[in-house]
Tab-separated table of C-alpha atoms and ligand atoms in Angstrom:
chain	number	residue	atom	x	y	z
F	277	MET	CA	-0.020	0.260	-0.025
F	278	SER	CA	1.149	3.677	-0.764
F	279	HIS	CA	2.879	5.552	2.038
F	280	ALA	CA	2.092	8.644	-0.269
F	281	THR	CA	-0.624	10.339	1.727
F	282	ILE	CA	1.219	9.973	5.154
F	283	SER	CA	3.740	12.683	6.188
F	284	GLN	CA	7.529	11.745	5.745
F	285	SER	CA	8.539	12.810	9.210
F	286	ILE	CA	6.897	9.913	10.348
F	287	SER	CA	9.768	7.365	10.970
F	288	ILE	CA	8.778	3.530	10.091
F	289	VAL	CA	10.898	0.867	11.199
F	290	HIS	CA	9.400	-2.096	9.367
F	291	PRO	CA	7.580	-0.976	5.953
F	292	ILE	CA	4.937	-3.566	5.955
F	293	SER	CA	1.452	-3.347	6.295
F	294	LEU	CA	-0.300	-5.167	8.933
F	295	SER	CA	-3.267	-7.149	9.160
F	296	HIS	CA	-4.453	-8.307	12.150
F	297	GLY	CA	-2.270	-10.293	15.150
F	298	LYS	CA	-3.039	-12.835	17.878
F	299	ASN	CA	-1.051	-12.354	21.463
F	300	ALA	CA	2.400	-12.849	20.121
F	301	GLU	CA	2.058	-13.252	16.461
F	302	VAL	CA	0.968	-10.814	13.993
F	303	TRP	CA	0.051	-10.989	9.360
F	304	ASP	CA	0.853	-8.948	7.009
F	305	THR	CA	-1.623	-8.068	4.449
F	306	THR	CA	0.014	-10.537	1.743
F	307	GLY	CA	-0.497	-12.971	4.712
F	308	LYS	CA	3.273	-13.036	5.778
F	309	ARG	CA	3.389	-14.433	9.539
F	310	TYR	CA	5.857	-12.732	12.052
F	311	ILE	CA	6.734	-13.169	15.947
F	312	ASP	CA	6.531	-10.367	17.495
F	313	PHE	CA	9.152	-8.479	19.864
F	314	VAL	CA	7.974	-5.614	19.073
F	315	GLY	CA	4.567	-5.567	20.869
F	316	GLY	CA	3.753	-2.113	19.723
F	317	ILE	CA	6.540	-0.718	21.425
F	318	GLY	CA	5.594	-2.089	24.846
F	319	VAL	CA	1.873	-1.313	24.670
F	320	LEU	CA	1.001	-5.569	24.053
F	321	ASN	CA	2.489	-6.543	27.450
F	322	LEU	CA	-1.253	-8.767	27.013
F	323	GLY	CA	-0.202	-9.723	23.212
F	324	HIS	CA	-2.641	-8.995	20.160
F	325	CYS	CA	-6.202	-9.117	20.684
F	326	HIS	CA	-6.132	-10.456	24.336
F	327	PRO	CA	-9.395	-11.959	25.082
F	328	GLY	CA	-10.379	-10.274	28.397
F	329	VAL	CA	-9.234	-7.105	26.635
F	330	VAL	CA	-11.504	-7.535	23.380
F	331	GLU	CA	-14.556	-8.704	25.138
F	332	ALA	CA	-14.054	-5.896	28.023
F	333	ILE	CA	-14.162	-3.340	24.746
F	334	ARG	CA	-16.593	-5.163	23.100
F	335	GLU	CA	-19.114	-4.912	25.925
F	336	GLN	CA	-18.411	-1.308	26.696
F	337	ALA	CA	-18.977	-0.534	22.738
F	338	THR	CA	-22.606	-1.387	23.485
F	339	LYS	CA	-23.230	0.796	26.240
F	340	LEU	CA	-21.343	4.142	26.381
F	341	THR	CA	-18.785	5.053	23.709
F	342	HIS	CA	-17.630	8.288	25.018
F	343	TYR	CA	-18.385	10.825	27.384
F	344	ALA	CA	-16.162	14.026	28.289
F	345	PHE	CA	-15.662	13.074	31.927
F	346	ASN	CA	-15.240	17.122	32.395
F	347	ALA	CA	-18.881	17.358	31.816
F	348	ALA	CA	-19.991	14.206	33.295
F	349	PRO	CA	-18.171	11.548	34.827
F	350	HIS	CA	-18.758	7.898	33.775
F	351	ALA	CA	-18.588	4.681	35.545
F	352	PRO	CA	-15.529	2.922	33.835
F	353	TYR	CA	-13.148	5.856	34.634
F	354	LEU	CA	-14.264	5.832	38.549
F	355	GLU	CA	-13.715	1.958	39.034
F	356	LEU	CA	-10.480	2.557	36.931
F	357	MET	CA	-9.105	5.146	39.391
F	358	GLU	CA	-9.754	3.013	42.442
F	359	ARG	CA	-8.477	-0.239	40.832
F	360	LEU	CA	-5.422	1.761	39.999
F	361	SER	CA	-4.815	3.845	43.036
F	362	ALA	CA	-4.823	0.411	44.671
F	363	PHE	CA	-2.360	-1.185	41.755
F	364	VAL	CA	0.231	1.172	42.193
F	365	PRO	CA	2.631	-0.484	44.903
F	366	VAL	CA	3.023	2.749	47.504
F	367	GLY	CA	2.246	3.406	50.753
F	368	TYR	CA	0.654	6.703	50.977
F	369	PRO	CA	-3.047	7.577	49.064
F	370	VAL	CA	-3.208	7.911	45.518
F	371	SER	CA	-5.077	10.276	43.453
F	372	GLY	CA	-4.774	10.734	39.468
F	373	MET	CA	-6.062	11.996	36.566
F	374	LEU	CA	-6.393	9.809	32.963
F	375	THR	CA	-4.936	10.543	29.590
F	376	ASN	CA	-5.107	9.928	25.605
F	377	SER	CA	-0.813	8.920	25.456
F	378	GLY	CA	2.519	8.711	27.661
F	379	ALA	CA	3.473	12.402	26.584
F	380	GLU	CA	0.242	13.674	27.831
F	381	ALA	CA	0.629	12.297	31.359
F	382	ALA	CA	4.001	13.779	31.016
F	383	GLU	CA	2.879	17.244	30.160
F	384	ASN	CA	0.059	16.929	32.964
F	385	ALA	CA	3.030	15.766	35.061
F	386	LEU	CA	4.783	19.253	34.600
F	387	LYS	CA	1.860	21.524	35.337
F	388	ILE	CA	0.965	19.158	38.415
F	389	VAL	CA	4.685	20.026	39.818
F	390	ARG	CA	4.529	23.489	38.732
F	391	GLY	CA	1.041	23.708	40.628
F	392	ALA	CA	2.275	21.988	43.911
F	393	THR	CA	5.570	23.706	44.122
F	394	GLY	CA	5.536	27.140	42.586
F	395	ARG	CA	8.722	26.334	40.934
F	396	THR	CA	9.611	25.313	37.152
F	397	VAL	CA	12.804	23.927	36.839
F	398	VAL	CA	12.935	20.369	35.823
F	399	ILE	CA	15.804	18.129	35.532
F	400	ALA	CA	15.870	15.380	33.389
F	401	PHE	CA	18.524	12.496	32.336
F	402	ASP	CA	20.542	11.799	29.267
F	403	GLY	CA	19.337	9.070	26.873
F	404	ALA	CA	15.533	10.080	28.254
F	405	PHE	CA	12.635	9.671	26.360
F	406	HIS	CA	8.963	11.306	27.695
F	407	GLY	CA	7.265	11.780	24.415
F	408	ARG	CA	6.940	13.825	21.266
F	409	THR	CA	5.191	16.746	22.120
F	410	LEU	CA	6.825	20.132	22.416
F	411	ALA	CA	7.396	20.160	26.496
F	412	THR	CA	8.472	16.554	26.654
F	413	LEU	CA	10.845	16.836	23.588
F	414	ASN	CA	12.928	19.164	25.814
F	415	LEU	CA	12.901	16.186	28.773
F	416	ASN	CA	14.250	13.702	26.031
F	417	GLY	CA	18.022	13.380	26.540
F	418	LYS	CA	18.537	13.123	22.824
F	419	VAL	CA	18.685	15.503	20.046
F	420	ALA	CA	18.204	13.757	16.891
F	421	PRO	CA	15.520	13.346	15.805
F	422	TYR	CA	13.492	14.838	18.117
F	423	LYS	CA	14.459	18.168	19.241
F	424	GLN	CA	15.983	19.295	15.541
F	425	LYS	CA	14.178	21.915	13.647
F	426	VAL	CA	11.544	23.317	16.236
F	427	GLY	CA	13.102	26.160	17.931
F	428	VAL	CA	13.160	27.219	21.226
F	429	LEU	CA	11.540	24.501	23.756
F	430	PRO	CA	9.585	25.170	26.625
F	431	GLY	CA	11.608	24.892	30.033
F	432	PRO	CA	14.014	25.338	31.894
F	433	VAL	CA	15.338	21.681	31.888
F	434	TYR	CA	18.293	20.415	32.552
F	435	HIS	CA	20.016	17.026	32.072
F	436	LEU	CA	22.260	14.859	34.232
F	437	PRO	CA	23.574	11.459	33.496
F	438	TYR	CA	22.046	8.338	33.859
F	439	PRO	CA	23.530	5.991	36.094
F	440	SER	CA	23.149	2.591	35.228
F	441	ALA	CA	25.757	-0.815	34.990
F	442	ASP	CA	24.065	-1.126	31.624
F	443	ASN	CA	26.209	1.809	30.206
F	444	GLY	CA	29.264	2.569	32.554
F	445	VAL	CA	28.091	5.350	34.306
F	446	THR	CA	28.339	5.199	38.255
F	447	CYS	CA	26.550	6.523	40.932
F	448	ALA	CA	29.403	8.603	42.095
F	449	GLU	CA	29.735	10.011	38.425
F	450	ALA	CA	25.892	11.240	38.597
F	451	LEU	CA	26.248	12.822	42.114
F	452	LYS	CA	29.177	14.586	40.948
F	453	ALA	CA	27.460	15.849	38.142
F	454	MET	CA	24.188	16.733	40.203
F	455	ASP	CA	26.893	19.002	42.746
F	456	ARG	CA	28.157	20.386	39.629
F	457	LEU	CA	24.581	21.651	38.456
F	458	PHE	CA	23.753	22.968	41.385
F	459	SER	CA	26.762	24.961	42.082
F	460	VAL	CA	27.585	25.988	38.382
F	461	GLU	CA	24.295	26.149	36.674
F	462	ILE	CA	20.910	26.600	38.957
F	463	ASP	CA	19.604	27.273	42.581
F	464	VAL	CA	18.326	24.043	43.659
F	465	SER	CA	15.521	26.215	45.377
F	466	ASP	CA	14.075	26.579	41.418
F	467	VAL	CA	13.680	23.053	41.073
F	468	ALA	CA	10.543	21.269	40.972
F	469	CYS	CA	10.782	18.120	39.892
F	470	PHE	CA	13.232	15.346	38.780
F	471	ILE	CA	11.664	12.935	36.034
F	472	ILE	CA	13.256	9.946	35.846
F	473	GLU	CA	12.741	5.997	33.645
F	474	PRO	CA	13.368	3.439	36.680
F	475	VAL	CA	14.444	1.693	33.147
F	476	GLN	CA	15.187	3.625	29.975
F	477	GLY	CA	13.032	2.501	26.856
F	478	GLU	CA	14.498	4.439	24.017
F	479	GLY	CA	17.705	4.786	25.967
F	480	GLY	CA	19.081	1.548	25.401
F	481	PHE	CA	16.673	-0.687	28.114
F	482	LEU	CA	19.210	0.531	30.902
F	483	ALA	CA	18.854	0.005	34.386
F	484	LEU	CA	19.094	2.423	36.973
F	485	ASP	CA	21.703	2.254	39.658
F	486	ILE	CA	19.582	1.159	43.042
F	487	GLU	CA	22.046	3.476	45.114
F	488	PHE	CA	21.692	6.395	43.087
F	489	ALA	CA	17.909	6.130	43.137
F	490	GLN	CA	18.120	6.397	46.736
F	491	ALA	CA	20.292	9.001	47.064
F	492	LEU	CA	18.122	10.737	44.219
F	493	ARG	CA	14.884	10.404	46.737
F	494	ARG	CA	16.798	11.682	50.075
F	495	PHE	CA	17.914	14.504	48.136
F	496	CYS	CA	14.475	15.200	46.773
F	497	ASP	CA	13.271	14.900	50.566
F	498	ALA	CA	15.580	17.118	51.903
F	499	ASN	CA	15.178	19.679	49.400
F	500	HIS	CA	11.358	19.788	48.539
F	501	ILE	CA	11.620	18.724	45.485
F	502	LEU	CA	9.272	15.978	43.689
F	503	LEU	CA	10.322	13.194	42.319
F	504	ILE	CA	8.348	11.606	38.895
F	505	ALA	CA	8.893	7.806	37.909
F	506	ASP	CA	8.371	7.329	34.319
F	507	GLU	CA	6.582	3.766	33.794
F	508	ILE	CA	5.517	4.395	30.571
F	509	GLN	CA	7.429	1.493	29.342
F	510	SER	CA	8.803	-0.129	32.014
F	511	GLY	CA	5.551	-0.864	33.947
F	512	PHE	CA	2.721	-3.327	33.728
F	513	GLY	CA	5.099	-6.434	34.242
F	514	ARG	CA	7.628	-5.870	31.662
F	515	THR	CA	10.402	-6.405	34.760
F	516	GLY	CA	8.204	-9.010	35.971
F	517	GLN	CA	6.657	-6.943	38.727
F	518	ARG	CA	4.003	-4.228	38.445
F	519	PHE	CA	6.314	-1.340	38.128
F	520	ALA	CA	10.145	-1.029	38.071
F	521	PHE	CA	10.628	1.085	40.788
F	522	SER	CA	9.513	-1.109	43.298
F	523	ARG	CA	13.224	-2.838	42.350
F	524	LEU	CA	14.926	0.723	43.496
F	525	GLY	CA	13.618	0.477	47.052
F	526	ILE	CA	12.151	4.112	46.815
F	527	GLU	CA	8.310	5.468	46.267
F	528	PRO	CA	8.107	8.051	43.176
F	529	ASP	CA	6.006	11.214	44.211
F	530	LEU	CA	4.169	10.999	40.914
F	531	ILE	CA	4.009	8.037	38.372
F	532	LEU	CA	3.639	8.546	34.334
F	533	LEU	CA	1.509	5.588	33.307
F	534	GLY	CA	0.651	4.430	29.662
F	535	LYS	CA	1.506	2.030	26.914
F	536	SER	CA	0.088	-1.596	28.289
F	537	ILE	CA	-2.376	-0.168	30.630
F	538	ALA	CA	-5.132	-0.786	28.634
F	539	GLY	CA	-4.065	-3.726	26.262
F	540	GLY	CA	-3.472	-1.386	22.866
F	541	VAL	CA	-6.447	0.709	23.498
F	542	PRO	CA	-4.667	4.817	23.837
F	543	LEU	CA	-4.671	5.752	27.563
F	544	GLY	CA	-2.156	7.367	29.682
F	545	ALA	CA	-2.421	8.489	33.420
F	546	VAL	CA	-0.595	10.399	35.970
F	547	VAL	CA	-0.887	8.933	39.428
F	548	GLY	CA	0.874	10.111	42.803
F	549	ARG	CA	0.135	11.312	45.780
F	550	LYS	CA	-3.241	12.916	46.397
F	551	PRO	CA	-2.223	16.443	48.023
F	552	LEU	CA	-0.653	17.132	44.617
F	553	LEU	CA	-2.708	16.384	42.311
F	554	ASP	CA	-5.156	19.305	43.699
F	555	ASN	CA	-3.398	22.433	43.087
F	556	LEU	CA	-4.559	23.709	39.881
F	557	PRO	CA	-7.648	25.438	39.562
F	558	LYS	CA	-10.761	23.224	38.321
F	559	GLY	CA	-10.377	22.675	34.890
F	560	GLY	CA	-6.991	23.099	34.514
F	561	LEU	CA	-6.567	18.878	34.371
F	562	GLY	CA	-8.518	17.227	31.999
F	563	GLY	CA	-9.627	16.871	27.902
F	564	THR	CA	-12.184	15.607	25.818
F	565	TYR	CA	-11.268	11.970	25.267
F	566	SER	CA	-9.283	11.299	28.258
F	567	GLY	CA	-10.237	8.226	30.327
F	568	ASN	CA	-12.691	7.483	27.019
F	569	PRO	CA	-15.079	4.679	28.415
F	570	ILE	CA	-13.463	1.957	25.816
F	571	ALA	CA	-10.199	2.746	26.910
F	572	CYS	CA	-10.803	2.092	30.743
F	573	ALA	CA	-12.648	-1.079	29.734
F	574	GLY	CA	-9.360	-2.243	28.493
F	575	ALA	CA	-7.349	-1.050	31.057
F	576	LEU	CA	-9.719	-2.461	33.880
F	577	ALA	CA	-9.331	-5.878	31.891
F	578	THR	CA	-5.935	-5.270	31.826
F	579	LEU	CA	-5.666	-5.401	35.958
F	580	ASP	CA	-7.731	-8.428	35.770
F	581	ALA	CA	-5.021	-10.468	33.831
F	582	MET	CA	-2.250	-9.264	35.428
F	583	THR	CA	-2.013	-10.602	38.762
F	584	ASP	CA	0.919	-10.671	40.792
F	585	ALA	CA	1.317	-14.066	40.255
F	586	HIS	CA	1.074	-13.993	36.549
F	587	LEU	CA	3.350	-11.086	36.481
F	588	LYS	CA	6.208	-12.887	38.002
F	589	THR	CA	5.801	-16.219	36.196
F	590	TRP	CA	5.572	-14.435	32.671
F	591	GLY	CA	8.327	-12.078	33.687
F	592	SER	CA	10.498	-14.985	34.662
F	593	GLN	CA	10.138	-16.970	32.011
F	594	GLN	CA	10.751	-14.527	29.426
F	595	GLU	CA	13.656	-13.216	31.238
F	596	GLU	CA	15.237	-16.829	31.827
F	597	ALA	CA	14.603	-17.711	28.116
F	598	ILE	CA	16.435	-14.353	26.747
F	599	THR	CA	19.699	-14.653	28.909
F	600	ARG	CA	20.083	-18.456	28.865
F	601	ARG	CA	19.878	-18.018	25.035
F	602	TYR	CA	21.927	-14.660	25.204
F	603	HIS	CA	24.646	-16.654	26.811
F	604	ALA	CA	24.534	-19.419	24.828
F	605	TRP	CA	25.183	-17.327	21.943
F	606	ARG	CA	28.206	-15.462	23.443
F	607	THR	CA	29.799	-19.031	24.608
F	608	GLN	CA	29.200	-20.226	20.955
F	609	GLY	CA	30.730	-17.006	19.605
F	610	VAL	CA	27.372	-16.513	17.365
F	611	CYS	CA	28.176	-13.253	16.297
F	612	ALA	CA	31.661	-10.844	16.305
F	613	TYR	CA	29.049	-7.606	17.168
F	614	LEU	CA	26.855	-9.339	20.458
F	615	GLY	CA	27.662	-7.106	23.036
F	616	ARG	CA	25.925	-6.483	26.100
F	617	MET	CA	22.843	-7.412	27.452
F	618	THR	CA	20.707	-5.010	29.123
F	619	GLY	CA	18.074	-4.433	31.833
F	620	VAL	CA	16.132	-6.337	34.080
F	621	GLY	CA	13.386	-9.172	34.024
F	622	ALA	CA	11.799	-9.413	30.477
F	623	MET	CA	12.945	-5.841	29.605
F	624	ARG	CA	15.976	-6.508	27.705
F	625	GLY	CA	17.945	-5.062	25.707
F	626	ILE	CA	20.790	-6.527	23.038
F	627	GLU	CA	23.710	-4.490	22.259
F	628	LEU	CA	25.662	-4.932	18.947
F	629	VAL	CA	29.073	-3.362	18.953
F	630	ASN	CA	32.100	-3.334	16.902
F	631	ALA	CA	35.610	-4.820	18.087
F	632	ASP	CA	36.541	-1.291	19.256
F	633	GLY	CA	33.513	-1.130	20.998
F	634	THR	CA	31.729	1.470	19.451
F	635	PRO	CA	28.413	1.119	18.422
F	636	ALA	CA	27.764	-1.012	15.505
F	637	SER	CA	24.510	0.558	14.529
F	638	LYS	CA	25.091	-0.349	10.359
F	639	GLN	CA	24.629	-4.275	11.593
F	640	LEU	CA	21.863	-3.414	13.865
F	641	THR	CA	19.521	-1.772	10.792
F	642	GLN	CA	20.598	-5.187	8.445
F	643	LEU	CA	19.650	-7.260	11.766
F	644	LEU	CA	16.150	-5.698	11.439
F	645	GLU	CA	15.721	-6.504	7.940
F	646	LEU	CA	17.255	-9.894	7.710
F	647	ALA	CA	14.886	-10.487	11.029
F	648	ARG	CA	11.941	-9.148	9.278
F	649	ASP	CA	12.614	-11.053	6.115
F	650	ALA	CA	12.725	-13.980	8.231
F	651	GLY	CA	9.162	-13.501	10.208
F	652	LEU	CA	10.443	-11.861	13.453
F	653	LEU	CA	10.143	-7.862	14.120
F	654	LEU	CA	12.100	-6.622	16.263
F	655	MET	CA	12.926	-2.788	17.345
F	656	PRO	CA	16.000	-0.845	17.927
F	657	SER	CA	16.688	1.355	20.876
F	658	GLY	CA	19.755	3.287	22.304
F	659	LYS	CA	21.154	6.838	21.423
F	660	SER	CA	23.122	5.198	18.353
F	661	ARG	CA	20.114	2.791	17.418
F	662	HIS	CA	22.485	-0.003	18.384
F	663	ILE	CA	20.772	-2.015	20.857
F	664	ILE	CA	17.959	-4.186	20.203
F	665	ARG	CA	15.284	-4.275	22.691
F	666	LEU	CA	13.153	-6.986	23.074
F	667	LEU	CA	9.188	-6.298	23.905
F	668	ALA	CA	7.639	-9.573	23.152
F	669	PRO	CA	4.418	-10.201	24.929
F	670	LEU	CA	4.498	-11.358	28.325
F	671	THR	CA	1.733	-14.077	27.612
F	672	ILE	CA	3.933	-15.228	24.516
F	673	GLU	CA	3.930	-19.044	24.205
F	674	PRO	CA	7.184	-20.669	25.006
F	675	ALA	CA	7.676	-22.614	21.728
F	676	VAL	CA	6.992	-19.075	19.905
F	677	LEU	CA	9.439	-17.519	22.120
F	678	GLU	CA	11.950	-20.114	21.354
F	679	GLU	CA	11.096	-19.681	17.700
F	680	GLY	CA	11.771	-16.266	17.575
F	681	LEU	CA	14.889	-16.547	19.419
F	682	ASP	CA	16.167	-19.070	17.079
F	683	ILE	CA	15.090	-16.650	14.196
F	684	LEU	CA	17.280	-13.900	15.688
F	685	GLU	CA	20.108	-16.406	16.640
F	686	ALA	CA	20.117	-17.086	12.707
F	687	CYS	CA	19.827	-13.555	12.055
F	688	LEU	CA	23.110	-12.489	14.472
F	689	ARG	CA	24.887	-15.296	12.144
F	690	GLN	CA	24.466	-14.028	9.134
F	691	LEU	CA	25.724	-9.998	10.491
F	692	ALA	CA	28.411	-8.904	8.096
C	980	PLP	C1	9.266	5.979	29.105
C	980	PLP	C2	8.461	7.075	27.892
C	980	PLP	N1	7.790	7.720	28.332
C	980	PLP	C3	6.918	8.419	27.672
C	980	PLP	C4	6.602	7.907	26.193
C	980	PLP	C5	5.620	8.485	25.329
C	980	PLP	O1	4.464	7.861	25.093
C	980	PLP	P1	3.465	7.956	24.030
C	980	PLP	O2	4.098	7.684	23.158
C	980	PLP	O3	2.131	7.190	24.640
C	980	PLP	O4	2.924	9.474	24.007
C	980	PLP	C6	7.449	6.924	25.785
C	980	PLP	C7	7.162	6.200	24.034
C	980	PLP	O5	8.025	5.681	23.910
C	980	PLP	C8	8.303	6.015	26.512
C	980	PLP	O6	8.931	5.089	26.329
């Protein structure tokens, strides 16, 4: 099918035309089958067309397809917020709001922290990704392509190194950069919030250093700064727990949700400490479609399916399979470009590097094509697009997962 009517500024990783999907498999309009290790970029932790989600959407569509919550509340929104506030593993009373997307959640969080603190400065991290809207662009810790040709962006935003065993940046280095920031660039009393991904998604599936996370929490408390965790990609079971921040032993003040929240229907959320959410004037938050009843129904069915027991089993099964195969590939030397495995749980990246340690971005592009031809969809990540991000549905059948990993191995062997 032609792309003539589509903006050329939308990048397309796989130039195919999809027709339908079932759990971890998708088919294109020519009937070709692919194993899906992209999962709609982290949206499909429950797979394509999860029966519970489909049924909930179908039933909701016969009852109420839309009502603007600002005009009159509806039951699915109210029920979802109650369920979500119990699902987010923090010790304080949770309140929140629904949005249409992850970026819209991040945008609203920026407004919420301004309202709550009366401050405007935001500190984000190198390699971060928080969205493509004008204010979120500036949060991203990567210029090309996001910040190019769009002029001056809303601020003020400063960036710090993101410490992780996966990128070699230590906690001490990040804390030193923080010291410098507050002695050279800005007064700490102007800072409204830090925003951080507990595991960076677009940045290359890098797991945040635990010691740093705890030091950051203490620093925020001491300086009346709010801490926002962006769980849009790392949440809803991706790391084997409900949310990845649990691994860090901290509680964020606000948490951004999206992607797998509603099993494939567009939805996002900002949840967090109740008093923070109530500082903007009435009408300051909301939106026509935000928290649409069909999206809420999808999210309620998602929460039904995501029991802790399921998340743990799914997460550990996928993690075990990926790490076993990765270590075998290393031992057998299947590919000269095979670098580190990054991430935690079932949120795993595999780096491709040249002999001198530089990113093997060209080879990753080649791998994406080889894999697609062989029936496997993969997605790149990392500042240099040299890290394969593995985002297969958590519900993937073990045999299909192994089949996908077999294809990946065969393609790694062919890299030149
Ligand atoms: C961590 C993170 N935050 C925010 C976003 C933006 O979400 P959306 O594309 O739904 O606006 C993304 C999308 O990839 C993401 O991975």
